[in-house]
Every structure is written in C-alpha cells, then in structure tokens.
mmCIF file of C-alpha atoms and ligand atoms in Angstrom:
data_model
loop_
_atom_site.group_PDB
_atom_site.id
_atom_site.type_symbol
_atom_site.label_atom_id
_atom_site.label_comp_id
_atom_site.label_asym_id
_atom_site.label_seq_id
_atom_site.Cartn_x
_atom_site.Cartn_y
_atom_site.Cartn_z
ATOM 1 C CA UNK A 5 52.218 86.438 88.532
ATOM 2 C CA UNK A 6 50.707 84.743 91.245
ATOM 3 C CA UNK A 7 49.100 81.590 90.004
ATOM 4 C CA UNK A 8 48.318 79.022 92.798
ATOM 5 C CA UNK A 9 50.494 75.767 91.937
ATOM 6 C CA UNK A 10 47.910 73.098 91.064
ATOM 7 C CA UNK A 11 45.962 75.682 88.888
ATOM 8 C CA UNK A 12 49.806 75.707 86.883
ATOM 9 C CA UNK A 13 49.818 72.201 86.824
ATOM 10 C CA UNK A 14 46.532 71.631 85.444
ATOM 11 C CA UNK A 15 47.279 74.669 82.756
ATOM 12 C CA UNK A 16 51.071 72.266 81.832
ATOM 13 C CA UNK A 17 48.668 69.521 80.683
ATOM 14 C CA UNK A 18 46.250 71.232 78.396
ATOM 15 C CA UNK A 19 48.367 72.978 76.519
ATOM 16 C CA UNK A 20 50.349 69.710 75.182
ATOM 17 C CA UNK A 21 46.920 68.023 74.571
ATOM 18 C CA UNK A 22 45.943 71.271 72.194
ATOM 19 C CA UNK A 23 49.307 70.791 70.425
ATOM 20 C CA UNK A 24 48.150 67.344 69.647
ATOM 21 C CA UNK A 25 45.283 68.079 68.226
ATOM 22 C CA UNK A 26 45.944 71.285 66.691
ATOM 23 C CA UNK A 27 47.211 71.140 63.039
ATOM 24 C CA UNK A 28 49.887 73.489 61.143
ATOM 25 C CA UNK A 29 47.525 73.482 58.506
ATOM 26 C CA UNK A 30 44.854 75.216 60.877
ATOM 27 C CA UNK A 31 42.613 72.393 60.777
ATOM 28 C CA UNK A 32 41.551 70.290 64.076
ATOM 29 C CA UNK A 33 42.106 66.692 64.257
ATOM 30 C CA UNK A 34 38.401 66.430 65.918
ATOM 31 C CA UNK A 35 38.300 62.337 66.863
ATOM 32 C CA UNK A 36 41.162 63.174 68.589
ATOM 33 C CA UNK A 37 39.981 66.380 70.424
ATOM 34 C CA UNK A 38 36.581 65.350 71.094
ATOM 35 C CA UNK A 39 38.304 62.096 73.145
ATOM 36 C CA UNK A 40 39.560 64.797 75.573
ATOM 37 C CA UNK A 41 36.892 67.384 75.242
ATOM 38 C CA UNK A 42 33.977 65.588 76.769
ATOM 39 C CA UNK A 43 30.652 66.800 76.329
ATOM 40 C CA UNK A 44 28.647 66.182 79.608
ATOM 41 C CA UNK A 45 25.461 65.088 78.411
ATOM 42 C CA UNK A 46 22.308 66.476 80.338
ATOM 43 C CA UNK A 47 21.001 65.794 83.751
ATOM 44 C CA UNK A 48 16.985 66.005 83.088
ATOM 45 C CA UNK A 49 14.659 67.471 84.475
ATOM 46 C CA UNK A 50 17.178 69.968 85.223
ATOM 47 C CA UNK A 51 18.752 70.346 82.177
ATOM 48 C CA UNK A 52 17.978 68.840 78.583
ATOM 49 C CA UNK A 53 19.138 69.417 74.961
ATOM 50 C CA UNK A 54 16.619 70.781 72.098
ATOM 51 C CA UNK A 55 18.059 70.586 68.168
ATOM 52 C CA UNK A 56 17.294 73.517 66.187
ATOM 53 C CA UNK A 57 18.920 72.330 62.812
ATOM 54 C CA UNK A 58 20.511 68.978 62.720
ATOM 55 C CA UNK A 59 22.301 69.861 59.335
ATOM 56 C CA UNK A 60 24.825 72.006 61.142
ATOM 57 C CA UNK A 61 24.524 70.190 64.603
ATOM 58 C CA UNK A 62 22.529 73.133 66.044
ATOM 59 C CA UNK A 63 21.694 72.715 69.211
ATOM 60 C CA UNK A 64 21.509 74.420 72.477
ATOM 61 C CA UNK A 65 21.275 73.184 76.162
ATOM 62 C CA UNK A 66 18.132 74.336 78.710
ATOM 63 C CA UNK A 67 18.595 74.670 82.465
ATOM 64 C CA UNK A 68 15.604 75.024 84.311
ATOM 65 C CA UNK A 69 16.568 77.318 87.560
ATOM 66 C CA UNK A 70 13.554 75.868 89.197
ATOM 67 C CA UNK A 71 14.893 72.327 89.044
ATOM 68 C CA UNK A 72 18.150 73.043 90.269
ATOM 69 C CA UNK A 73 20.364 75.842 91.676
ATOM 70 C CA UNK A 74 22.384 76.572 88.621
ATOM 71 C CA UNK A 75 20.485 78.392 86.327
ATOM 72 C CA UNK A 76 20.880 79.766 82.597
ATOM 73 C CA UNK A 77 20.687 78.709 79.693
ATOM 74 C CA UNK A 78 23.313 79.031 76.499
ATOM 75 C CA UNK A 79 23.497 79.087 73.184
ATOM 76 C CA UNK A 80 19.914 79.868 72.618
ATOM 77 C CA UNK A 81 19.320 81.473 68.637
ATOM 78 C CA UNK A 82 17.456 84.625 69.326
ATOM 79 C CA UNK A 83 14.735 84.630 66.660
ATOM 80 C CA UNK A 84 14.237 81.168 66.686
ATOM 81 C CA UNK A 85 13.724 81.727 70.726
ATOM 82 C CA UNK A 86 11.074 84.120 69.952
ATOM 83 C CA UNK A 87 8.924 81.980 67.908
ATOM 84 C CA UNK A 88 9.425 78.828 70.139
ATOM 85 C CA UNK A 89 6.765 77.908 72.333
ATOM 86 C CA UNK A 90 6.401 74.921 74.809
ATOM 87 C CA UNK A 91 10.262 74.373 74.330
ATOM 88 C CA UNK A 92 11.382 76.511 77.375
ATOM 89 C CA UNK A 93 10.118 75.438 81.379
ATOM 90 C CA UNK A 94 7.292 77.639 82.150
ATOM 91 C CA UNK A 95 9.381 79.676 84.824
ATOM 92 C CA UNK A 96 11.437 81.897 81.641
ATOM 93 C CA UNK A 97 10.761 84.981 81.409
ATOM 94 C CA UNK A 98 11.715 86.159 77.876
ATOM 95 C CA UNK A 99 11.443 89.533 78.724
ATOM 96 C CA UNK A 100 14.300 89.405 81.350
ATOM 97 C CA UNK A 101 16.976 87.960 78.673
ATOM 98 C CA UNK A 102 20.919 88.130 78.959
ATOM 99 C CA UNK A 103 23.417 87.070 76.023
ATOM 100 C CA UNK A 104 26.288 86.073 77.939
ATOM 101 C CA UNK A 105 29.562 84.336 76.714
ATOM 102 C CA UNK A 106 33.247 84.049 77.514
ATOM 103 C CA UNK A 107 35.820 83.668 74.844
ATOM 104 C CA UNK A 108 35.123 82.944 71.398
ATOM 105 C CA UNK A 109 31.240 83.220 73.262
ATOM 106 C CA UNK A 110 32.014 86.977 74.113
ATOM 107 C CA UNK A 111 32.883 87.821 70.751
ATOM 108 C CA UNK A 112 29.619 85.634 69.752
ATOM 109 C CA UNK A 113 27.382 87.477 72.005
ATOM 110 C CA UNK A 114 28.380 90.790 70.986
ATOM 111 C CA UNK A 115 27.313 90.321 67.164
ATOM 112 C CA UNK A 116 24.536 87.904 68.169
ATOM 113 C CA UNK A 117 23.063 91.386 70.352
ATOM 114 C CA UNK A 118 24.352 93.568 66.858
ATOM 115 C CA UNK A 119 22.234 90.968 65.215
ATOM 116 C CA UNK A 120 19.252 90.626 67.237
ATOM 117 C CA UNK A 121 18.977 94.798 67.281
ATOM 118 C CA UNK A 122 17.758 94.712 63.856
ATOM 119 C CA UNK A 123 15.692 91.950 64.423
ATOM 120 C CA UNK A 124 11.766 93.054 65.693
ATOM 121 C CA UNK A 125 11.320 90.575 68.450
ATOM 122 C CA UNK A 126 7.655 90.087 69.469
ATOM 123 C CA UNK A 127 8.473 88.285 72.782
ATOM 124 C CA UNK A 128 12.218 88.976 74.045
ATOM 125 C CA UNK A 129 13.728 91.186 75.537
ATOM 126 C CA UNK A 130 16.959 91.062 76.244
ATOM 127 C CA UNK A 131 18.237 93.026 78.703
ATOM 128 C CA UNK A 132 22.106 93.190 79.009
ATOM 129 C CA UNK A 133 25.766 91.346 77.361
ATOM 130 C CA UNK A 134 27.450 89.821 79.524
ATOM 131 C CA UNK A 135 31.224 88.984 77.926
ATOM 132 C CA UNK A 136 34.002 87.490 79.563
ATOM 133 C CA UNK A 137 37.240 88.438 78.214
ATOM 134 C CA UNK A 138 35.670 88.421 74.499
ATOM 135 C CA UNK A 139 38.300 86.858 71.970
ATOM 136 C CA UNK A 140 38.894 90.130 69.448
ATOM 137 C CA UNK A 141 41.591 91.161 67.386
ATOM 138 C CA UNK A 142 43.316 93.061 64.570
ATOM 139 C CA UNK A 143 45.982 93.029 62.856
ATOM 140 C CA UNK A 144 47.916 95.444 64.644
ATOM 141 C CA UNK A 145 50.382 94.443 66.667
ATOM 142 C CA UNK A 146 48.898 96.103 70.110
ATOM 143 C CA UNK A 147 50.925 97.191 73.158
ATOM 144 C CA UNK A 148 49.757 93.878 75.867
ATOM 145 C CA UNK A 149 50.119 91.359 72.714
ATOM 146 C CA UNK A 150 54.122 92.617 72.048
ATOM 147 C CA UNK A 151 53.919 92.655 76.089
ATOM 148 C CA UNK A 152 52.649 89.657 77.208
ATOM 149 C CA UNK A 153 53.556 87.710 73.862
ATOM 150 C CA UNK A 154 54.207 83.526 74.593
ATOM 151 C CA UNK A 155 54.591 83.912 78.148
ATOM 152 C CA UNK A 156 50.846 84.303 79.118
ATOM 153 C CA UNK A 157 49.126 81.239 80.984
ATOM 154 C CA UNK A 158 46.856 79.256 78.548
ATOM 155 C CA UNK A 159 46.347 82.094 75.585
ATOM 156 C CA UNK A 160 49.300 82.599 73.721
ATOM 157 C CA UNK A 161 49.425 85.779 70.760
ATOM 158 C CA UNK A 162 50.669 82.356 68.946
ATOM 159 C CA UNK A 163 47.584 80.472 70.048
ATOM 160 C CA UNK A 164 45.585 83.526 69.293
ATOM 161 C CA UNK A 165 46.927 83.919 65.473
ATOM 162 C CA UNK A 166 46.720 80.047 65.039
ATOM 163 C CA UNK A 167 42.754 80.247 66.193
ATOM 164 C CA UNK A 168 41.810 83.389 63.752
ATOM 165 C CA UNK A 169 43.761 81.321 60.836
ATOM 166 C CA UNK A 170 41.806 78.310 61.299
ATOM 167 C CA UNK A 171 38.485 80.276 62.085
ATOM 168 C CA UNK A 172 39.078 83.239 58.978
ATOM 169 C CA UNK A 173 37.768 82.676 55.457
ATOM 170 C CA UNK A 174 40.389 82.028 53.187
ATOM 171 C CA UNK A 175 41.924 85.216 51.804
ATOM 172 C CA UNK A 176 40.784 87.167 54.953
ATOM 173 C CA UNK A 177 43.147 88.451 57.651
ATOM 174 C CA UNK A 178 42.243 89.653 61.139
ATOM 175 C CA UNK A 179 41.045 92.989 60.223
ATOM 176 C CA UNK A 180 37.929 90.904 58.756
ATOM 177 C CA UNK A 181 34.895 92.685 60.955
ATOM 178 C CA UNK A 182 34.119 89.531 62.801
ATOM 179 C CA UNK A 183 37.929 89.989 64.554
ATOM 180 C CA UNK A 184 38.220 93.307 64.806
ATOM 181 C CA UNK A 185 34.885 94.978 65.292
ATOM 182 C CA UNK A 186 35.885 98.244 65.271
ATOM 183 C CA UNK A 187 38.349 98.123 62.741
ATOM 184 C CA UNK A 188 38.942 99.367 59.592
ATOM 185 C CA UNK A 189 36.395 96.991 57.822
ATOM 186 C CA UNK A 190 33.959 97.112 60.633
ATOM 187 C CA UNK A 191 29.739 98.573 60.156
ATOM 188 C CA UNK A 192 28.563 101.686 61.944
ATOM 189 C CA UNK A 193 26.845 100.563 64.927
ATOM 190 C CA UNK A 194 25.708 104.067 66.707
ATOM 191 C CA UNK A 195 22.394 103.943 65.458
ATOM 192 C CA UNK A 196 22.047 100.227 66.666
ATOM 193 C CA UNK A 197 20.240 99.683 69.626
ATOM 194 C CA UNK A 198 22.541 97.665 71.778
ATOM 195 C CA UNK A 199 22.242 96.845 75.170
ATOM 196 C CA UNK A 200 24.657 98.066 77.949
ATOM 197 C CA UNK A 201 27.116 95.478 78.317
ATOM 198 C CA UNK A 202 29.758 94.243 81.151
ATOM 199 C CA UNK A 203 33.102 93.058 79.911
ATOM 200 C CA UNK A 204 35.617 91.373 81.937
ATOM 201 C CA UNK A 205 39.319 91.826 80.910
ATOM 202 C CA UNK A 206 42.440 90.266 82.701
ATOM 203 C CA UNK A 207 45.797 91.712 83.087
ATOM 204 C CA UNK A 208 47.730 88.776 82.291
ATOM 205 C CA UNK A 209 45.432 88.234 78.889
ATOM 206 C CA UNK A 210 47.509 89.374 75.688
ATOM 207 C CA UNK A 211 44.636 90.273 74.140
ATOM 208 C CA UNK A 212 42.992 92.648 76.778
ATOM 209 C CA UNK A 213 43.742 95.711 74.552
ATOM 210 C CA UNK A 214 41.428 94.457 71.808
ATOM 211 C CA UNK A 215 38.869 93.974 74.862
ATOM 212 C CA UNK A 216 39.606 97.652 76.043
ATOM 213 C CA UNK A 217 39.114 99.059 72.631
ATOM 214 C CA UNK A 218 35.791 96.886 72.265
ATOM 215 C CA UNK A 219 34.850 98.946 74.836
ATOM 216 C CA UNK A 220 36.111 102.403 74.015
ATOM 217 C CA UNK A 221 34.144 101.328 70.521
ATOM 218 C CA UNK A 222 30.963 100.989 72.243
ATOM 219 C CA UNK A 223 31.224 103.781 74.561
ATOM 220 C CA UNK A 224 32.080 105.997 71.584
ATOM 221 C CA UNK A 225 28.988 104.640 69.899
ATOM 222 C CA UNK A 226 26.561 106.065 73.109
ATOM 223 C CA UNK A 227 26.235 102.550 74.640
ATOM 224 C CA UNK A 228 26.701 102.239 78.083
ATOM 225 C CA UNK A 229 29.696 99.845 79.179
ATOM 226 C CA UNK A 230 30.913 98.642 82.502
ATOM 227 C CA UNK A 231 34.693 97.707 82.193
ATOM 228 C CA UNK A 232 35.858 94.904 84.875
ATOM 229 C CA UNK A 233 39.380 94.748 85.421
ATOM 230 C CA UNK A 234 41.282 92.104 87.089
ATOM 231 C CA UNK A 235 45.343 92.483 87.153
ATOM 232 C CA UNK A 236 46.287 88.651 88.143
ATOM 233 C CA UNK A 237 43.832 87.427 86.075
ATOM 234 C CA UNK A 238 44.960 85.046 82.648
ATOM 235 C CA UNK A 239 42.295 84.166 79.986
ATOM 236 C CA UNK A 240 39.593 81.981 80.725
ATOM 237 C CA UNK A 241 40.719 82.093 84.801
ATOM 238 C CA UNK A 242 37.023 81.865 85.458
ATOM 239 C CA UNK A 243 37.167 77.771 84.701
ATOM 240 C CA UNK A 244 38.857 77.830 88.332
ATOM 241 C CA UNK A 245 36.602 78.709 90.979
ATOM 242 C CA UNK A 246 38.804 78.964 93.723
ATOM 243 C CA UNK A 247 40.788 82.015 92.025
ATOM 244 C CA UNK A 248 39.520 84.730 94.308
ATOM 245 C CA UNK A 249 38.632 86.676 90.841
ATOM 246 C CA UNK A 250 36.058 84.244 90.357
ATOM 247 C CA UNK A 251 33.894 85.186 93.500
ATOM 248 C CA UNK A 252 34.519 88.962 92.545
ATOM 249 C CA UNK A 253 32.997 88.406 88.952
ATOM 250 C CA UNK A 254 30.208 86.145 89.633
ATOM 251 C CA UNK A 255 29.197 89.013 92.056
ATOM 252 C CA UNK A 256 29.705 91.955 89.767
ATOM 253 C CA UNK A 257 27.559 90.123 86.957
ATOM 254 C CA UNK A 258 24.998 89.602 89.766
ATOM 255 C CA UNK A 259 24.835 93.206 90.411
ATOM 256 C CA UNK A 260 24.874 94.406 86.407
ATOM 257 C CA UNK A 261 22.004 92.123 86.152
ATOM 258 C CA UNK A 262 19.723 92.815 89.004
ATOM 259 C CA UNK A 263 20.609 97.033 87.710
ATOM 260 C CA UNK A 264 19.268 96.112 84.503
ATOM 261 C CA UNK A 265 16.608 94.136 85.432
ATOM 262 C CA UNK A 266 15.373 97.476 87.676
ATOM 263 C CA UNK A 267 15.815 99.660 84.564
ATOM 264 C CA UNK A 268 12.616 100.938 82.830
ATOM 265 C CA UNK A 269 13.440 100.613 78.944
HETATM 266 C C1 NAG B 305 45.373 69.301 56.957
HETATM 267 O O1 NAG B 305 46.151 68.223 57.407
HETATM 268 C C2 NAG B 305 45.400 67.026 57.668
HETATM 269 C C3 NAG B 305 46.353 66.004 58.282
HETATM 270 O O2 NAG B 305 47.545 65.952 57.582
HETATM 271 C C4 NAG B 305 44.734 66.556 56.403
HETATM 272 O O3 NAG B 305 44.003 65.379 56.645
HETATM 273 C C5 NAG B 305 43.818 67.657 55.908
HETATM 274 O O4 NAG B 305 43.218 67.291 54.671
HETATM 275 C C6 NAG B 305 44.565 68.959 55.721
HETATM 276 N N1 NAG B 305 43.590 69.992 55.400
HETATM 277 C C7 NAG B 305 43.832 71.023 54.557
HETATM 278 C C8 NAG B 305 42.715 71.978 54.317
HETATM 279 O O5 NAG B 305 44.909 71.177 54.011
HETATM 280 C C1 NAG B 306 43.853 62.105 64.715
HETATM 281 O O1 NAG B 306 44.840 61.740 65.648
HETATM 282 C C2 NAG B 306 44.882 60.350 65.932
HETATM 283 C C3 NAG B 306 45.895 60.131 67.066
HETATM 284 O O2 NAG B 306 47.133 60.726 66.746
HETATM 285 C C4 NAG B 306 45.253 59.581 64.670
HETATM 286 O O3 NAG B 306 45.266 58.194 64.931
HETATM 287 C C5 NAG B 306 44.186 59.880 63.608
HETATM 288 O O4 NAG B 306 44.548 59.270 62.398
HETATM 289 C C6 NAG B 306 44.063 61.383 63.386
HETATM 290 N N1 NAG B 306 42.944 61.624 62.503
HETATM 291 C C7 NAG B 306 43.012 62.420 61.447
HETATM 292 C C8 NAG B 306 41.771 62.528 60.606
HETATM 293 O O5 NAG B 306 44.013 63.060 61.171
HETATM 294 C C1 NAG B 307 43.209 80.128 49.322
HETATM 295 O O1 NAG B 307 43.142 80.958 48.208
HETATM 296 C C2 NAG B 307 44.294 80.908 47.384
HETATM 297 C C3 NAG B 307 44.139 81.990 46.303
HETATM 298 O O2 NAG B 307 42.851 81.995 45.745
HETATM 299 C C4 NAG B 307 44.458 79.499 46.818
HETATM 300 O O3 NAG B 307 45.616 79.434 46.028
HETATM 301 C C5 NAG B 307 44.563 78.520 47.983
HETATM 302 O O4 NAG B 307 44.613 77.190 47.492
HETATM 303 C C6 NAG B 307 43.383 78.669 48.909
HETATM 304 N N1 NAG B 307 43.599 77.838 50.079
HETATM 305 C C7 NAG B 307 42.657 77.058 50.601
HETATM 306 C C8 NAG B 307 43.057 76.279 51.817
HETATM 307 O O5 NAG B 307 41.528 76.959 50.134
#
C-alpha cells in the first residue's frame, strides 16, 4: 500500500471525528457532525441552490459551466427536471444528461437510472451512469471484505455494516434490494432500459466485489458496462487530487462521456 504520507495523516483525523459522531445505536449525532461537515454554500452566478420540497430538505445545487470552469450539476430529481423550466441556465442541454455519483451516490444513481427507465421523459435524455466505487452489499461474507477486513484506509467492513444498520429499515438485513441489487430479493432488470454505465472500483476497497458483481449483474442483463480498475486505490481516493488515480479517472469519464455523447440512440 502506497499511500503518500499527508494523504495518511489527513485519513488519522477523520476517522476519530466519525467515531464521535457515530452512535452504537446507528443513529448520527447530527449538531455534532454537521459542525465538521461544512456545507459550502454557493458561489452565484456560478452556482446556486433551487428547493424542490422543503418538507424533506430537498434540494439540489446548479453549476452553470458557462460561468465557470467546473461544470455539473448533482442531485437533480429526474422527473421533476423534466417538467422544470426557467430553473436551469439556458446553456443545459437535457438531452445530453449523465447520473453520476460516488459512494452512497453510486448506489443512488444506479436505482435513480432503474427508476427513471420506467419513467416516459418528454425532455431528458440521459445518456450514461457514471458511479464511483458504488456502496453495495449483501450479506455474504465476500472474498475482498474477509480480505481487506479493518485494515482498509477510510472504509472499514465495520464502517460498512455500521452504515447499512443505520441506513436499513428495521427488520431488514443487507440482502434488502436497495444493498444488494442483484441479490436474492432483487427485481428483474433485463427488460429495463438502462444506460451503459462506467464503474470505478479500487483494490484496496473491501467492498469492490459487490462493485464487480454490480457489474457482472448488468452485463448479464445485456447492458453495456465499462469496469475501471485501480489496484492502489482505497474508497473515496478521488477526494485527493494529487493521487495519480485521480488524473486517470477524470480522463476515462471524459472519454465514456464524449463515446456516448457520439452514440446515435
Ligand atoms: C440513540 O442514542 C441517542 C443518544 O444516546 C439517543 O438520543 C437516541 O434517542 C437513540 N435512538 C434510538 C433510536 O435508540
Ligand atoms: C452531540 O454531541 C455533542 C458533543 O459531544 C453533545 O454536547 C450533544 O449533547 C450531542 N447531541 C445529541 C442530540 O446527542
Ligand atoms: C424493531 O423491530 C422489533 C420487532 O418488531 C422491535 O422489537 C424493536 O423495538 C424495533 N426497533 C426499533 C429501533 O424500532
């Protein structure tokens, strides 16, 4: 494992903060968490925030590419983006959409696309998934999680079985379909029409072989699937820039997208 120094050092202090704030009854102390977890708030005209339901303190963030050099935009609610006019910059084009997510967003992204392919969308199209080591599971104890175990940089298989407890209805256990979506309690999805997808998967992640079989599962269901593997990589790497996997990745997503952009569909 060859983890540049200050990257370690950086990695020592989070994981006491999450221990902080992360209860043994699976519950979040959230004051606390939020006081470390700052939200940047938006830079405008660049980017600015837009409320879909303030019940559930749904909201998602714009980034207009034309105002500055990073563009994207996350968290956007698929129907609700078809029906929505006047709320994006006039440069989107909703015909050249992505869902893209890392994480707990890669595992949100894939049944946000299973969603959205039942869903007749007048305006978007979206084009591609984009999911950076997406956070699946199962019960089954698989060969990287007995592997890798508690000695994996800043995902744990203890970390991981805390997360699904506090995120799992009660009485469910991590066969539940939103964990292990090709599991035994998972839909068919071979007559869905998903979108070819890229999936990024690190060798020092314990839960790559969830990620592997996410994509074995959509290859056996006829959708297309590029598989990215990188062997030094530890999950969520990507919030470090200067890890040379970082430049490798942003490059590779460039490519997917500007191949699916040239595809006729
Ligand atoms: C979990 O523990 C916290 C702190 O002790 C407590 O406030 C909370 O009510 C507990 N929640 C549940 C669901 O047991
Ligand atoms: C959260 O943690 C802080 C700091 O330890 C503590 O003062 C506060 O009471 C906790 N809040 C809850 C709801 O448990
Ligand atoms: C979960 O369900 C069991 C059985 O119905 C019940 O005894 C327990 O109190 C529930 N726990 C929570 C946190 O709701």
């Amino acid at each position: 494992m060859s983890i540049p120094w200050k990257i370690k050092l950086i990695l020592s202090l989070i994981s006491p903060i999450r221990y902080l704030c992360f209860r043994s009854n699976f519950t979040i102390n959230r004051s606390l968490f939020n006081f470390f977890d700052r939200k940047t708030p938006p830079s405008p005209p660049s980017s600015h925030d837009v409320i879909v339901d303030p019940s559930r303190n749904l909201w998602f963030r714009i980034f207009n590419p034309s105002a500055t050099d990073n563009g994207g935009s996350d968290d956007l609610p698929l129907p609700f983006l078809d029906s929505s006019v006047g709320i994006l910059p006039p440069v989107a084009d909703l015909t050249r959409c992505f869902l893209a997510g890392d994480s707990a967003g890669g595992n949100l992204a894939h049944h946000v696309a299973v969603r959205g392919s039942g869903f007749k969308f007048q305006r978007v199209k979206l084009r591609g998934v984009i999911a950076l080591q997406p956070f699946f599971g199962g019960e089954e104890r698989t060969e990287s999680e007995i592997r890798i175990g508690n000695s994996a940089p800043c995902l744990t298989v203890e970390d991981a079985d805390w997360y699904w407890k506090a995120f799992l209805p009660n009485g469910s256990n991590r066969d539940h379909p939103a964990v292990n979506v090709f599991g035994p309690e998972s839909a068919e999805i071979s007559s869905s029409e998903l979108s070819d997808s890229i999936i990024v998967v690190g060798g020092l992640d314990p839960i790559q072989d969830w990620q592997k079989r996410y994509c074995e599962g959509l290859r056996k269901a006829g959708k297309e699937v590029r598989l990215l593997e990188y062997p030094n990589a530890f999950h969520a790497f990507y919030i470090f820039p200067e890890l040379p996997e970082y430049s490798l990745m942003m490059n590779e997503i460039k490519d997917f997208m500007i191949h699916q952009l040239k595809k006729i569909t």
